[in-house]
Amino acid sequence: MLQQTEEKEEATETTAKEHLPSNHFTETDLRTEWQKFLTELKKRDIIIYSAISSFILQKKDENTIEITYPSDSAKSEFEKVRADFFNHFMHKVSHFNIAVEYKNDVTLKKEIMTKRKIFDKFAEINPVLKELDEIFKFDLS
């Protein structure tokens, strides 16, 4: 008896979702709304903004959006605001059957270059700089 009621509930949810509008939207719509969302998020929560600002959203097909993200920690930060963005976007374009696919791309990582990192990079090219650092004790903090 329990199994039968669960199957009936699942069937009801799928039919209800099929009746929702699925209007066409363009990649430009997606990118425009993403940029607006990031602008608002920057004012509200700078930490989450910093984590997800390098995400790339692309329309894969009519019902699928692919999100390219730099790291799992950034993805977890995005999960906190995912519902806010997609609820707004689905209502804006009147398309309620959007599926999301994730793709990890480590080349999107933003590395903060400190003075020490820049110096070490140049010291690899020219080892004399390491000797100068030992003699003069450069303050690269």
XYZ file of C-alpha atoms in Angstrom:
141
model
C 0.000 0.000 0.000
C 2.809 2.432 0.882
C 4.640 1.770 -2.364
C 1.526 2.419 -4.414
C 0.902 5.829 -2.841
C 4.523 6.872 -3.395
C 4.290 5.963 -7.078
C 1.083 7.979 -7.460
C 2.678 11.052 -5.839
C 5.677 10.898 -8.191
C 3.391 10.680 -11.225
C 1.458 13.753 -10.039
C 4.637 15.822 -9.685
C 5.853 15.033 -13.216
C 2.513 15.861 -14.812
C 2.305 19.117 -12.863
C 5.766 20.119 -14.094
C 4.870 19.370 -17.716
C 2.018 21.909 -17.593
C 4.312 24.769 -16.631
C 5.313 27.173 -19.415
C 8.559 26.554 -21.270
C 9.085 29.685 -23.326
C 12.238 30.195 -25.359
C 15.139 32.129 -23.834
C 18.468 33.124 -25.322
C 21.987 32.950 -23.999
C 21.964 36.749 -23.888
C 18.975 36.635 -21.514
C 20.880 34.217 -19.296
C 24.061 36.286 -19.217
C 22.208 39.552 -18.644
C 20.278 38.163 -15.691
C 23.460 36.556 -14.303
C 25.283 39.895 -14.397
C 22.342 41.639 -12.699
C 22.271 38.938 -10.047
C 26.024 39.299 -9.428
C 25.670 43.075 -9.102
C 22.948 42.694 -6.473
C 24.876 39.938 -4.700
C 27.978 42.123 -4.515
C 25.990 44.629 -2.458
C 24.421 41.962 -0.206
C 27.198 39.380 0.382
C 30.693 40.098 -0.923
C 32.076 36.724 0.192
C 29.665 34.675 -1.906
C 30.095 37.169 -4.759
C 33.864 36.664 -4.708
C 33.424 32.895 -4.765
C 30.982 32.728 -7.676
C 31.862 35.750 -9.819
C 34.077 33.627 -12.082
C 31.315 31.106 -12.883
C 30.367 30.737 -16.545
C 26.730 30.006 -17.379
C 25.945 28.715 -20.864
C 22.750 27.564 -22.491
C 23.421 23.999 -23.619
C 20.011 23.355 -25.180
C 16.452 24.598 -24.720
C 16.033 23.096 -21.237
C 19.622 22.793 -19.976
C 22.035 25.330 -18.518
C 25.681 24.341 -18.008
C 27.505 25.988 -15.123
C 31.297 25.926 -15.240
C 32.852 26.436 -11.825
C 36.498 26.657 -10.585
C 36.344 24.631 -7.342
C 34.070 22.552 -5.145
C 34.116 25.176 -2.401
C 32.912 27.792 -4.881
C 30.174 25.397 -5.994
C 29.033 24.957 -2.385
C 28.833 28.761 -2.022
C 26.761 28.891 -5.214
C 24.349 26.307 -3.804
C 23.452 28.840 -1.095
C 22.126 31.334 -3.661
C 21.224 28.963 -6.506
C 17.499 28.957 -5.712
C 17.395 32.770 -5.612
C 18.937 33.094 -9.068
C 17.014 30.339 -10.805
C 13.638 31.296 -9.276
C 14.123 34.839 -10.513
C 15.410 33.706 -13.920
C 12.628 31.157 -14.502
C 9.970 33.763 -13.733
C 11.715 36.376 -15.877
C 11.852 34.184 -19.010
C 8.737 32.140 -18.129
C 10.549 28.819 -18.563
C 10.100 26.459 -15.622
C 11.651 23.220 -16.937
C 15.311 24.178 -16.694
C 17.846 21.526 -15.745
C 21.319 22.446 -14.479
C 24.552 20.609 -15.322
C 27.832 21.341 -13.537
C 31.291 21.232 -15.061
C 34.514 21.734 -13.101
C 37.239 23.824 -14.769
C 40.261 24.615 -12.604
C 41.572 27.180 -15.114
C 38.892 29.604 -13.861
C 40.565 29.890 -10.450
C 41.613 33.382 -9.562
C 44.967 33.403 -7.817
C 45.862 36.418 -5.762
C 49.366 37.486 -6.689
C 51.226 38.836 -3.685
C 54.532 40.647 -3.861
C 56.261 37.517 -2.516
C 54.765 35.304 -5.252
C 55.798 37.769 -7.938
C 59.312 37.924 -6.500
C 59.573 34.107 -6.340
C 58.417 33.885 -9.947
C 61.157 36.271 -11.059
C 63.705 34.559 -8.790
C 63.099 31.304 -10.681
C 64.017 33.116 -13.877
C 67.008 34.928 -12.367
C 68.615 33.155 -9.361
C 70.683 36.267 -8.503
C 67.515 37.783 -7.036
C 67.514 35.111 -4.294
C 71.036 36.115 -3.303
C 70.003 39.780 -3.212
C 67.038 38.864 -1.011
C 69.348 37.054 1.416
C 71.744 40.029 1.564
C 69.249 42.909 1.727
C 66.334 41.083 3.426
C 63.627 42.582 1.208
C 60.271 43.275 2.846
C 57.833 41.635 0.433
C 54.852 41.309 2.719
